[in-house]
Coordinates of C-alpha atoms in Angstrom, one line a residue:
Chain T
M1 CA -54.0 -10.2 23.2
S2 CA -50.8 -9.7 21.3
A3 CA -49.5 -6.9 18.7
Y4 CA -47.8 -9.8 16.9
I5 CA -49.3 -12.6 14.9
L6 CA -46.4 -14.6 14.8
L7 CA -43.9 -13.6 16.9
R8 CA -46.4 -13.2 19.9
H9 CA -43.5 -14.9 22.2
R10 CA -42.5 -11.1 22.4
D11 CA -45.0 -10.1 24.4
I12 CA -46.7 -13.4 26.1
P13 CA -44.3 -14.7 28.3
D14 CA -43.5 -18.3 28.2
L15 CA -45.4 -18.9 25.4
N16 CA -43.2 -21.8 24.6
Q17 CA -45.0 -23.7 27.6
L18 CA -47.7 -25.5 26.4
D19 CA -50.1 -24.5 29.4
V20 CA -49.2 -20.8 28.5
Y21 CA -49.9 -21.5 24.7
L22 CA -53.3 -23.1 25.4
K23 CA -54.5 -20.5 27.8
N24 CA -53.8 -18.2 24.7
E25 CA -56.4 -20.0 22.5
G26 CA -53.7 -22.5 21.7
F27 CA -55.1 -25.5 19.3
A28 CA -58.7 -24.1 19.3
A29 CA -57.9 -23.6 15.6
F30 CA -56.9 -27.1 14.7
R31 CA -59.7 -28.5 17.3
K32 CA -62.1 -26.2 15.4
A33 CA -60.7 -27.8 12.2
V34 CA -61.0 -31.2 13.1
T35 CA -64.6 -31.2 14.7
T36 CA -66.4 -28.7 12.4
L37 CA -64.5 -28.1 9.0
S38 CA -64.0 -30.6 5.9
P39 CA -60.6 -30.6 4.8
D40 CA -61.4 -28.8 1.6
E41 CA -63.2 -26.2 3.9
V42 CA -59.6 -25.5 5.6
T43 CA -57.8 -25.3 2.1
D44 CA -60.8 -22.8 1.2
I45 CA -60.1 -20.5 3.7
V46 CA -56.4 -20.5 3.5
K47 CA -57.0 -20.0 -0.2
A48 CA -59.3 -17.2 0.4
S49 CA -56.6 -15.5 3.0
G50 CA -54.1 -14.9 0.2
L51 CA -51.1 -16.5 2.3
R52 CA -48.2 -17.0 0.5
G53 CA -45.0 -19.4 0.8
R54 CA -42.8 -17.5 3.2
G55 CA -39.5 -19.4 2.2
G56 CA -38.9 -17.5 -0.7
A57 CA -40.9 -18.3 -3.7
G58 CA -44.2 -16.8 -2.5
F59 CA -46.4 -19.4 -3.7
P60 CA -50.1 -19.4 -2.9
T61 CA -50.3 -22.0 0.2
G62 CA -53.7 -22.7 -0.1
M63 CA -53.1 -23.5 -3.9
K64 CA -50.4 -25.7 -3.2
W65 CA -52.5 -27.8 -1.0
S66 CA -55.3 -28.3 -3.6
F67 CA -52.7 -29.9 -5.8
M68 CA -52.4 -32.6 -3.7
D69 CA -53.2 -36.2 -5.7
K70 CA -56.1 -37.5 -4.0
N71 CA -55.8 -40.9 -6.2
N72 CA -52.4 -41.6 -4.6
W73 CA -52.1 -41.8 -0.7
P74 CA -50.8 -41.7 1.8
H75 CA -50.4 -38.2 2.3
F76 CA -47.3 -36.3 3.8
V77 CA -46.7 -32.8 5.1
T78 CA -42.9 -31.6 5.5
A79 CA -42.1 -28.7 7.0
N80 CA -39.2 -26.8 6.0
A81 CA -37.3 -25.7 8.9
D82 CA -33.7 -25.8 7.1
E83 CA -33.3 -22.4 7.5
S84 CA -29.7 -21.6 6.2
E85 CA -30.0 -18.5 3.8
P86 CA -27.0 -16.2 5.0
G87 CA -29.3 -13.2 6.7
T88 CA -32.0 -15.4 7.3
F89 CA -32.8 -16.1 11.0
K90 CA -36.4 -16.0 11.4
D91 CA -37.8 -19.8 11.5
R92 CA -35.4 -20.1 14.3
E93 CA -37.1 -17.6 16.6
I94 CA -40.1 -18.8 16.0
M95 CA -39.2 -22.3 16.5
E96 CA -37.6 -21.0 19.9
G97 CA -40.1 -19.0 21.2
N98 CA -43.3 -19.6 19.7
P99 CA -43.1 -23.3 18.9
F100 CA -46.7 -24.6 19.4
Q101 CA -48.1 -22.3 17.0
F102 CA -45.7 -23.4 14.5
L103 CA -46.6 -27.2 15.3
E104 CA -50.5 -26.3 15.2
G105 CA -50.0 -25.1 11.8
V106 CA -48.4 -28.4 10.7
A107 CA -51.2 -29.9 12.2
L108 CA -53.7 -27.6 10.2
A109 CA -51.7 -28.1 6.8
A110 CA -51.7 -31.8 7.6
Y111 CA -55.6 -32.2 8.3
A112 CA -56.3 -30.1 5.2
V113 CA -54.4 -32.8 3.2
Q114 CA -55.4 -35.4 5.0
A115 CA -51.8 -36.8 5.9
N116 CA -51.5 -38.8 9.1
T117 CA -47.9 -38.3 9.2
A118 CA -45.9 -34.9 9.2
Y119 CA -41.9 -34.5 9.4
V120 CA -40.5 -31.2 10.2
Y121 CA -36.9 -31.3 8.5
L122 CA -34.4 -29.2 10.8
R123 CA -31.2 -28.0 9.8
G124 CA -28.5 -29.9 11.9
E125 CA -27.2 -26.9 13.6
F126 CA -30.8 -26.6 15.0
W127 CA -30.2 -29.6 17.6
Q128 CA -31.2 -28.0 20.4
I129 CA -34.5 -26.9 19.0
A130 CA -34.8 -30.4 17.8
E131 CA -34.5 -31.9 21.0
Q132 CA -36.9 -29.4 22.4
M133 CA -39.7 -30.0 19.8
D134 CA -39.3 -33.7 20.3
R135 CA -40.6 -33.1 24.0
Q136 CA -43.2 -30.5 23.0
I137 CA -44.5 -32.9 20.4
A138 CA -44.7 -35.6 23.2
E139 CA -46.4 -32.9 25.5
L140 CA -49.0 -32.6 22.7
E141 CA -49.5 -36.4 22.4
D142 CA -50.0 -36.7 26.0
A143 CA -52.6 -33.9 26.1
G144 CA -54.3 -35.4 23.2
L145 CA -53.6 -32.9 20.5
L146 CA -51.6 -35.3 18.6
G147 CA -52.1 -38.9 18.0
D148 CA -55.3 -41.5 17.1
R149 CA -58.5 -40.2 16.4
L150 CA -58.3 -36.7 17.6
F151 CA -61.2 -35.2 19.5
G152 CA -63.3 -38.1 19.0
K153 CA -62.9 -38.0 15.1
N154 CA -61.6 -40.1 12.5
Y155 CA -58.3 -38.5 12.0
S156 CA -54.9 -39.4 13.3
L157 CA -51.5 -37.4 13.2
R158 CA -48.0 -38.0 14.2
I159 CA -45.5 -35.4 13.8
Y160 CA -41.7 -36.3 13.8
T161 CA -38.5 -34.5 13.7
H162 CA -35.7 -35.0 11.4
L163 CA -32.3 -33.3 11.6
G164 CA -30.2 -32.2 8.6
A165 CA -26.3 -32.4 8.7
G166 CA -25.0 -29.2 7.3
A167 CA -26.5 -28.7 3.6
Y168 CA -27.7 -25.7 2.4
I169 CA -29.1 -27.2 -0.5
C170 CA -31.6 -29.5 1.5
G171 CA -33.5 -26.2 1.8
E172 CA -34.4 -26.4 -1.8
E173 CA -38.0 -28.8 -1.7
T174 CA -37.0 -31.9 -3.5
A175 CA -33.4 -32.2 -2.3
M176 CA -35.2 -31.9 1.4
L177 CA -37.3 -34.8 0.3
E178 CA -34.2 -36.8 -1.0
S179 CA -32.3 -36.0 2.3
L180 CA -35.6 -37.0 4.1
E181 CA -35.4 -40.5 2.2
G182 CA -31.7 -41.1 3.5
K183 CA -30.3 -40.1 0.2
L184 CA -27.7 -37.2 -0.8
G185 CA -29.7 -33.9 -0.8
Q186 CA -29.6 -33.3 -4.4
P187 CA -32.7 -31.8 -6.0
R188 CA -34.9 -33.8 -8.3
L189 CA -36.1 -32.6 -11.9
R190 CA -39.2 -31.1 -11.9
P191 CA -42.1 -31.5 -12.7
P192 CA -43.1 -33.9 -11.1
F193 CA -43.9 -31.7 -8.1
P194 CA -44.0 -32.7 -4.8
P195 CA -47.8 -32.4 -4.5
S196 CA -47.8 -35.4 -7.0
F197 CA -44.6 -37.0 -6.3
G198 CA -43.1 -36.4 -3.2
L199 CA -41.7 -37.8 0.0
Y200 CA -41.1 -41.9 -0.9
G201 CA -42.8 -41.1 -4.2
K202 CA -46.4 -39.7 -2.4
P203 CA -48.4 -36.6 -2.4
T204 CA -46.4 -34.1 -0.5
V205 CA -46.9 -30.5 1.0
V206 CA -43.4 -29.0 1.8
N207 CA -44.1 -25.4 3.6
N208 CA -41.8 -23.5 5.2
V209 CA -42.0 -22.6 9.3
E210 CA -43.1 -19.2 8.9
T211 CA -45.8 -20.0 6.3
L212 CA -46.8 -22.6 8.9
T213 CA -47.1 -20.7 11.8
N214 CA -49.4 -18.1 9.9
L215 CA -52.1 -21.0 9.9
P216 CA -53.8 -21.0 13.3
L217 CA -54.9 -17.3 13.6
I218 CA -55.8 -17.4 9.8
L219 CA -58.2 -20.1 10.9
Q220 CA -59.3 -18.2 14.4
N221 CA -59.8 -15.1 12.8
G222 CA -60.9 -15.9 9.2
A223 CA -59.7 -15.0 5.8
G224 CA -61.0 -11.5 5.8
W225 CA -59.2 -10.5 9.1
Y226 CA -55.8 -11.9 7.5
R227 CA -56.6 -9.8 4.0
K228 CA -56.5 -6.9 6.3
I229 CA -52.8 -7.0 6.9
G230 CA -50.5 -6.3 4.3
T231 CA -51.3 -5.7 0.5
E232 CA -54.2 -6.6 -2.0
R233 CA -51.7 -9.1 -3.6
S234 CA -49.3 -9.8 -0.6
P235 CA -51.6 -9.9 2.3
G236 CA -50.4 -10.9 6.0
P237 CA -47.5 -10.4 8.1
K238 CA -44.0 -11.0 7.3
I239 CA -40.8 -11.6 9.2
F240 CA -38.0 -9.4 8.0
C241 CA -34.8 -10.3 9.0
L242 CA -32.5 -7.1 9.4
S243 CA -28.8 -7.7 9.4
G244 CA -25.7 -6.3 8.1
R245 CA -24.9 -2.5 8.9
V246 CA -27.5 -1.2 10.8
N247 CA -27.5 -0.3 14.6
R248 CA -30.5 -2.6 15.6
P249 CA -30.6 -5.8 13.7
G250 CA -33.0 -8.5 14.5
N251 CA -36.3 -10.2 13.1
Y252 CA -38.9 -7.5 12.6
E253 CA -42.6 -8.9 12.0
L254 CA -44.6 -5.9 9.9
P255 CA -47.0 -5.9 7.4
L256 CA -45.8 -6.9 3.9
G257 CA -45.5 -3.4 1.7
T258 CA -43.5 -1.9 4.5
T259 CA -40.9 0.4 2.8
F260 CA -36.9 -0.7 3.0
R261 CA -36.5 3.0 4.4
Q262 CA -39.4 1.9 7.8
L263 CA -37.4 -1.3 8.2
I264 CA -33.8 0.2 8.2
F265 CA -34.4 3.7 9.6
E266 CA -37.3 4.0 12.0
H267 CA -37.0 -0.1 12.8
G268 CA -33.5 -0.7 12.8
G269 CA -32.1 2.6 14.1
G270 CA -30.3 3.5 10.9
I271 CA -26.8 2.8 9.7
P272 CA -23.8 2.9 12.4
G273 CA -21.7 6.2 12.2
D274 CA -24.5 8.1 10.2
R275 CA -22.9 6.2 7.0
Q276 CA -24.8 6.1 3.9
V277 CA -26.7 3.0 2.6
K278 CA -24.9 1.8 -0.5
A279 CA -26.6 -1.3 -1.4
I280 CA -29.3 -3.7 -0.2
M281 CA -29.6 -7.5 -0.5
A282 CA -33.6 -8.1 -0.1
A283 CA -33.4 -11.8 -0.2
G284 CA -30.4 -12.7 1.5
A285 CA -27.2 -13.9 -0.6
S286 CA -29.1 -15.2 -3.3
S287 CA -30.3 -11.5 -3.8
A288 CA -29.3 -9.1 -6.6
L289 CA -27.8 -5.8 -5.6
I290 CA -30.2 -3.2 -5.0
V291 CA -28.6 0.4 -5.9
A292 CA -30.1 2.2 -2.4
T293 CA -31.3 5.1 -4.2
E294 CA -34.4 7.4 -2.6
E295 CA -36.7 5.5 -5.0
A296 CA -35.4 2.1 -3.9
L297 CA -35.7 3.1 -0.2
D298 CA -39.1 4.0 -0.8
T299 CA -40.3 0.6 -2.4
P300 CA -42.8 -1.2 -0.4
M301 CA -41.4 -5.0 0.5
D302 CA -43.7 -7.1 -1.2
Y303 CA -43.7 -9.7 -4.0
E304 CA -44.8 -7.6 -6.8
S305 CA -42.8 -4.7 -6.0
V306 CA -39.2 -5.5 -5.3
P307 CA -39.0 -7.2 -9.0
K308 CA -39.2 -3.5 -10.2
L309 CA -35.9 -2.7 -8.6
G310 CA -34.4 -5.7 -10.4
A311 CA -34.4 -7.8 -7.6
Q312 CA -36.7 -10.5 -5.4
L313 CA -38.2 -10.1 -1.9
G314 CA -37.4 -13.8 -1.4
S315 CA -37.6 -15.1 2.2
A316 CA -37.3 -10.8 3.0
S317 CA -33.9 -11.2 4.8
V318 CA -32.6 -7.6 4.2
I319 CA -28.8 -7.4 4.2
V320 CA -27.8 -3.7 4.5
I321 CA -24.4 -2.7 3.1
D322 CA -22.9 1.0 3.7
D323 CA -21.1 2.8 1.9
T324 CA -17.8 1.9 3.4
V325 CA -18.0 -1.6 1.8
N326 CA -16.5 -2.6 -1.5
I327 CA -19.0 -4.6 -3.6
D328 CA -16.0 -6.8 -5.0
W329 CA -15.7 -8.3 -1.4
V330 CA -19.6 -8.8 -1.0
V331 CA -19.6 -10.8 -4.2
N332 CA -16.2 -12.5 -3.2
K333 CA -18.2 -13.7 -0.1
T334 CA -21.4 -14.5 -1.7
V335 CA -19.6 -16.8 -4.4
R336 CA -17.4 -18.5 -1.7
F337 CA -20.7 -19.4 -0.1
F338 CA -22.7 -21.1 -3.2
N339 CA -19.4 -22.5 -4.3
H340 CA -19.2 -24.5 -0.9
E341 CA -23.3 -25.6 -0.9
S342 CA -23.2 -26.6 -4.3
C343 CA -24.6 -29.9 -4.0
G344 CA -22.1 -31.3 -7.2
K345 CA -25.2 -32.6 -9.6
C346 CA -25.5 -30.0 -12.2
T347 CA -22.3 -29.5 -14.0
P348 CA -23.0 -25.7 -14.8
C349 CA -23.3 -24.8 -11.3
R350 CA -20.7 -27.1 -9.6
E351 CA -17.9 -25.9 -12.1
G352 CA -19.4 -22.5 -12.7
T353 CA -19.3 -21.8 -8.9
Y354 CA -15.7 -23.0 -8.7
W355 CA -14.7 -20.7 -11.7
M356 CA -16.4 -17.7 -10.4
R357 CA -14.8 -18.2 -6.8
H358 CA -11.1 -18.1 -8.3
L359 CA -11.8 -15.3 -10.6
I360 CA -13.7 -13.4 -7.7
D361 CA -10.7 -14.2 -5.4
R362 CA -8.2 -12.8 -7.8
I363 CA -10.3 -9.8 -8.7
H364 CA -10.7 -9.0 -4.8
A365 CA -7.0 -9.5 -4.0
G366 CA -6.1 -7.0 -6.7
G367 CA -4.6 -9.4 -9.0
A368 CA -6.4 -9.0 -11.8
S369 CA -7.3 -7.2 -15.2
W370 CA -10.8 -5.7 -16.7
Q371 CA -10.5 -9.0 -18.6
D372 CA -11.1 -10.9 -15.8
V373 CA -13.9 -9.0 -14.8
L374 CA -15.6 -9.8 -18.0
L375 CA -14.6 -13.5 -17.8
L376 CA -16.4 -13.7 -14.5
K377 CA -19.4 -12.2 -16.1
D378 CA -19.2 -14.7 -18.8
V379 CA -19.1 -17.6 -16.5
A380 CA -21.8 -16.5 -14.7
A381 CA -23.9 -16.0 -17.7
Q382 CA -23.3 -19.7 -18.8
I383 CA -24.9 -20.9 -15.2
Q384 CA -27.9 -19.0 -15.8
G385 CA -30.8 -21.2 -16.8
K386 CA -29.1 -24.2 -16.8
C387 CA -29.4 -26.1 -13.6
L388 CA -31.9 -28.5 -12.2
C389 CA -32.7 -25.9 -8.9
A390 CA -32.3 -22.2 -8.1
L391 CA -29.1 -22.5 -6.7
G392 CA -26.9 -21.8 -9.7
E393 CA -29.4 -18.9 -10.4
F394 CA -28.8 -17.8 -6.9
S395 CA -25.2 -17.8 -7.1
V396 CA -24.8 -15.7 -10.2
E397 CA -27.5 -12.6 -8.8
A398 CA -24.8 -11.0 -6.9
V399 CA -22.2 -11.1 -9.7
L400 CA -24.1 -10.0 -12.4
S401 CA -26.0 -7.3 -10.5
G402 CA -23.0 -6.3 -8.8
I403 CA -20.5 -6.0 -11.9
E404 CA -23.4 -4.1 -13.7
R405 CA -24.8 -1.6 -10.7
F406 CA -21.7 -1.2 -9.2
E407 CA -19.1 -0.9 -12.1
A408 CA -16.8 1.3 -10.2
D409 CA -15.9 -0.9 -7.4
F410 CA -14.8 -3.4 -10.0
R411 CA -13.1 -1.0 -12.2
E412 CA -11.3 0.3 -9.1
A413 CA -10.1 -3.7 -7.8
A414 CA -8.6 -4.5 -11.5
R415 CA -7.0 -1.0 -11.8
D416 CA -3.7 -2.0 -11.5
R417 CA -3.5 -4.3 -14.3
Q418 CA -3.8 -3.0 -17.9
A419 CA -3.5 -7.2 -19.5
E420 CA -5.5 -7.2 -22.6
Q421 CA -5.6 -11.1 -21.9
P422 CA -6.9 -12.6 -18.9
L423 CA -4.3 -14.5 -16.5
L424 CA -4.1 -17.9 -17.5
V425 CA -7.2 -19.3 -15.4
G426 CA -6.3 -22.4 -13.5
A427 CA -2.4 -21.5 -12.7
G428 CA -1.8 -22.0 -9.1
L429 CA -5.5 -23.0 -8.4
R430 CA -6.2 -25.3 -5.5
S431 CA -9.1 -27.4 -4.8
D432 CA -9.9 -26.8 -1.3
N433 CA -13.0 -25.0 0.0
G434 CA -11.4 -22.8 2.5
Chain O
M1 CA -21.6 -52.8 18.4
L2 CA -23.8 -49.8 17.9
A3 CA -27.0 -52.1 17.7
E4 CA -26.3 -53.3 21.1
K5 CA -25.3 -50.6 22.7
Y6 CA -28.3 -48.3 21.8
A7 CA -30.6 -50.8 21.1
Q8 CA -33.8 -48.7 22.5
E9 CA -32.6 -45.4 20.8
I10 CA -32.3 -47.3 17.6
D11 CA -35.9 -48.7 17.8
T12 CA -37.2 -45.0 18.6
I13 CA -35.4 -43.6 15.2
L14 CA -36.5 -46.3 13.0
A15 CA -40.2 -46.1 14.2
K16 CA -40.2 -42.2 13.0
Y17 CA -40.5 -43.6 9.5
P18 CA -42.5 -46.3 7.6
P19 CA -40.8 -49.8 7.7
D20 CA -40.2 -50.5 4.3
Q21 CA -38.1 -46.8 4.1
K22 CA -35.7 -47.8 6.8
R23 CA -33.1 -45.8 4.7
S24 CA -34.4 -42.2 5.8
A25 CA -33.2 -43.4 9.4
V26 CA -29.6 -43.2 8.0
M27 CA -28.8 -39.7 9.0
P28 CA -30.0 -40.0 12.8
L29 CA -27.9 -43.0 13.0
L30 CA -24.7 -41.4 12.1
Y31 CA -25.5 -38.8 14.6
L32 CA -25.7 -41.9 17.3
A33 CA -22.3 -43.4 15.7
Q34 CA -20.5 -40.1 15.9
R35 CA -21.7 -39.2 19.8
E36 CA -19.0 -40.4 21.6
E37 CA -15.8 -40.2 19.3
G38 CA -16.8 -37.4 17.2
Y39 CA -16.4 -38.9 14.0
V40 CA -18.1 -41.9 12.0
S41 CA -15.3 -44.9 12.0
K42 CA -15.8 -47.5 8.9
Q43 CA -17.0 -49.6 11.4
D44 CA -19.8 -47.6 12.4
M45 CA -20.9 -47.5 8.6
L46 CA -20.9 -51.1 8.2
E47 CA -23.1 -51.4 11.1
I48 CA -25.6 -48.8 10.1
A49 CA -25.3 -49.9 6.5
E50 CA -26.5 -53.7 7.8
L51 CA -29.0 -52.1 10.1
L52 CA -30.7 -50.2 7.3
E53 CA -30.2 -53.3 4.7
I54 CA -28.1 -50.6 2.1
T55 CA -24.5 -50.6 0.9
S56 CA -21.7 -49.1 3.2
S57 CA -20.7 -46.8 0.4
E58 CA -24.0 -45.5 0.4
V59 CA -23.5 -44.8 4.0
G60 CA -20.2 -43.5 3.2
S61 CA -21.9 -41.1 0.4
I62 CA -23.9 -39.7 3.3
V63 CA -20.9 -39.0 5.4
G64 CA -18.9 -37.2 2.9
F65 CA -21.8 -35.1 1.3
Y66 CA -23.0 -33.3 4.9
T67 CA -20.6 -31.3 6.8
L68 CA -21.9 -32.2 10.1
Y69 CA -20.3 -35.7 9.9
Y70 CA -17.1 -36.1 10.4
E71 CA -14.5 -39.4 9.4
K72 CA -11.4 -38.0 11.1
P73 CA -11.0 -37.4 14.9
G74 CA -10.9 -33.7 15.6
G75 CA -10.6 -31.9 18.8
K76 CA -12.9 -33.0 21.6
Y77 CA -14.9 -29.5 20.9
R78 CA -15.2 -27.9 17.5
L79 CA -15.5 -24.2 17.6
Q80 CA -17.3 -23.1 14.4
V81 CA -17.2 -19.7 13.4
C82 CA -19.6 -18.2 11.0
T83 CA -17.6 -15.7 8.6
D84 CA -20.6 -15.4 5.9
L85 CA -21.8 -12.1 4.6
P86 CA -23.8 -10.8 7.4
C87 CA -21.5 -11.9 10.0
A88 CA -18.4 -10.5 7.9
L89 CA -20.6 -7.0 8.0
R90 CA -20.1 -7.1 11.9
G91 CA -16.8 -8.5 12.1
A92 CA -16.7 -12.0 11.9
D93 CA -13.4 -12.0 9.4
Q94 CA -11.2 -10.0 12.2
Y95 CA -12.8 -11.5 15.1
L96 CA -11.6 -15.0 13.6
E97 CA -8.0 -14.1 13.1
N98 CA -7.8 -12.7 16.3
L99 CA -9.3 -15.4 17.9
C100 CA -6.6 -17.7 15.9
E101 CA -3.7 -15.6 17.7
N102 CA -5.5 -15.9 20.9
L103 CA -5.6 -19.8 20.8
G104 CA -2.6 -20.1 18.8
I105 CA -3.4 -22.1 16.0
L106 CA -4.7 -21.5 12.4
V107 CA -8.4 -22.3 11.4
G108 CA -8.4 -26.2 10.8
E109 CA -6.0 -26.9 13.6
T110 CA -6.3 -28.3 17.0
T111 CA -5.2 -27.1 20.1
P112 CA -2.2 -28.9 21.6
D113 CA -4.3 -30.4 24.3
G114 CA -6.4 -31.8 21.9
L115 CA -9.3 -29.8 23.2
V116 CA -10.3 -27.4 20.6
T117 CA -10.7 -27.6 17.1
L118 CA -11.1 -24.1 14.8
E119 CA -13.2 -24.3 12.1
R120 CA -14.8 -21.3 9.6
V121 CA -18.3 -22.7 8.5
M122 CA -21.1 -21.3 6.5
C123 CA -24.2 -19.5 7.7
L124 CA -25.6 -20.3 10.9
A125 CA -29.0 -18.6 11.2
A126 CA -27.9 -16.0 13.5
C127 CA -26.7 -13.2 11.6
D128 CA -28.0 -10.3 13.8
R129 CA -25.8 -11.4 16.6
A130 CA -22.5 -11.7 15.0
P131 CA -19.7 -12.5 15.7
M132 CA -20.9 -16.0 16.5
F133 CA -20.3 -19.8 16.7
Q134 CA -21.6 -22.9 17.7
I135 CA -19.7 -25.6 19.5
H136 CA -20.1 -29.2 17.9
S137 CA -19.3 -31.8 20.3
P138 CA -19.9 -35.3 21.3
E139 CA -22.9 -34.1 23.4
G140 CA -24.3 -31.9 20.4
L141 CA -24.3 -28.4 19.5
T142 CA -24.7 -25.0 21.2
Y143 CA -24.7 -21.5 20.2
H144 CA -22.6 -18.8 21.3
E145 CA -23.7 -15.2 20.3
D146 CA -22.5 -11.5 20.3
Q147 CA -19.1 -12.7 20.9
T148 CA -15.8 -11.2 21.4
V149 CA -12.2 -12.5 21.8
E150 CA -12.3 -12.3 25.5
S151 CA -15.7 -13.7 26.0
T152 CA -15.0 -16.9 23.5
H153 CA -11.6 -17.2 25.6
K154 CA -13.7 -17.3 29.0
I155 CA -15.7 -20.2 27.1
V156 CA -12.7 -22.1 26.2
E157 CA -11.0 -21.3 29.7
D158 CA -14.2 -22.8 31.1
L159 CA -14.3 -26.0 28.8
R160 CA -10.7 -26.5 29.8
M161 CA -11.3 -26.7 33.5
R162 CA -14.5 -29.2 33.0
E163 CA -12.1 -31.5 31.0
A164 CA -9.5 -30.9 34.2
Q165 CA -12.1 -32.2 36.5
A166 CA -13.4 -34.7 34.8

């Protein structure tokens, strides 16, 4: 037995070898599902467990499956392994250390929605992981755990890997489907959502790697067991990716509802040089900046509590910023990221992130006036609510919360210029993305 | 010709997708085309277009959109350093600056022997082990974490030795 549910490889050596995984009840849940449960029964168990999507949105997984259009076939399952959010590195550890539990999760999701084909969409940088996964899938086929007429039943399943090629936007579910279809990774207008119009226009489930990795133990141990972990409305364990200014960065599998203080100080070993925490980003670069007050540090990290701090839990990628860091520098980093990763489809995001980048560059370089800060705020506000996907929204989170909650840092950056008018925006601009 | 050289691999790739959805194979085929020279040539794009029954400009748009495909040759090894926020909080900017000095090139440049091109890239999902980089070469991608300029210098020297022996 392991103290972990997801990162079990940490105390079961060689769990990424099929024989070891099988010795540890591997594929027992999938066998049980296919041989003794109907697809709807599997969905009902997952619904009862309260499992919510771990990719960021926190949408109830079982409910998502039940939206699959049963009058339109075939169905597909796609695993989102495009992990690209700055501050997020959990799916990579799962796929390296505990890949078979993840693949069993893919198989369970596929059985629940009666899909015979599943794709794992990995970011292109996970080239080595994809190579290993291809071999692991072949081993599963050889062992009769994937393939045709599984366990003597009338159910067949093939899983394939598909490598992206360096585009953050492909983590957005419809952009990922477009990419899988061989097109530019640009989001679709929603609705229709993937359960009615997904891959090749067919009903499709898109689930995150961590979400899927929860499934085998939920099916093995039951929904009641799962609900005992975490909180009433956010059940289960979560992998918190801790990065930035902490002594022990890394992945921590903890119940949802663990406080920021517990994560950063008890698990993460506190801040180097015993500095103060100044700000926290809970959902990677897409986060609003949380002011690290005592109250904020004692806030439980779950889908309900973090919004009370004016932020989101998202994928639980906790970036710690200490009091040696200027927030205008942080915003410069996040804006540059989103400017680079904007897919170019929606004008407010494509143009807005470009102008935000030039403004924050100048503010950060000390060449701007307070009017430029106000202009930056204005540009950010014009991106909000005007784009097809969340990337545009994400790009302004740190900008707006940073200016509002850490105004002094921006005042300081703009202190040398008293100009009434903003500098001529566009002067001396270049179109590179360096 | 890709189709002759990699006939078996192309069949394996195409078999992953429904027969009427061949276009899905464009990304894996571009990786295949890039394997030897480290970039995708115009001729490759034409061949892939023909194989998948799409236009070469459609293939070209994919090459332009995704950052891991290259239209021009670079160094044999692309050393790609992440300097996004979490890595930068662990000193990645300073590391990259020192690395430039060590290699004697600027970001975007290639060492005079044509071996290493130094690039700055976006988040690589290794934030807890920064500074870090990946090496993108015709052989694939490898991660190198918890780096110092000294450890990276050694990796580059090892690559040089390997090349000299090859």
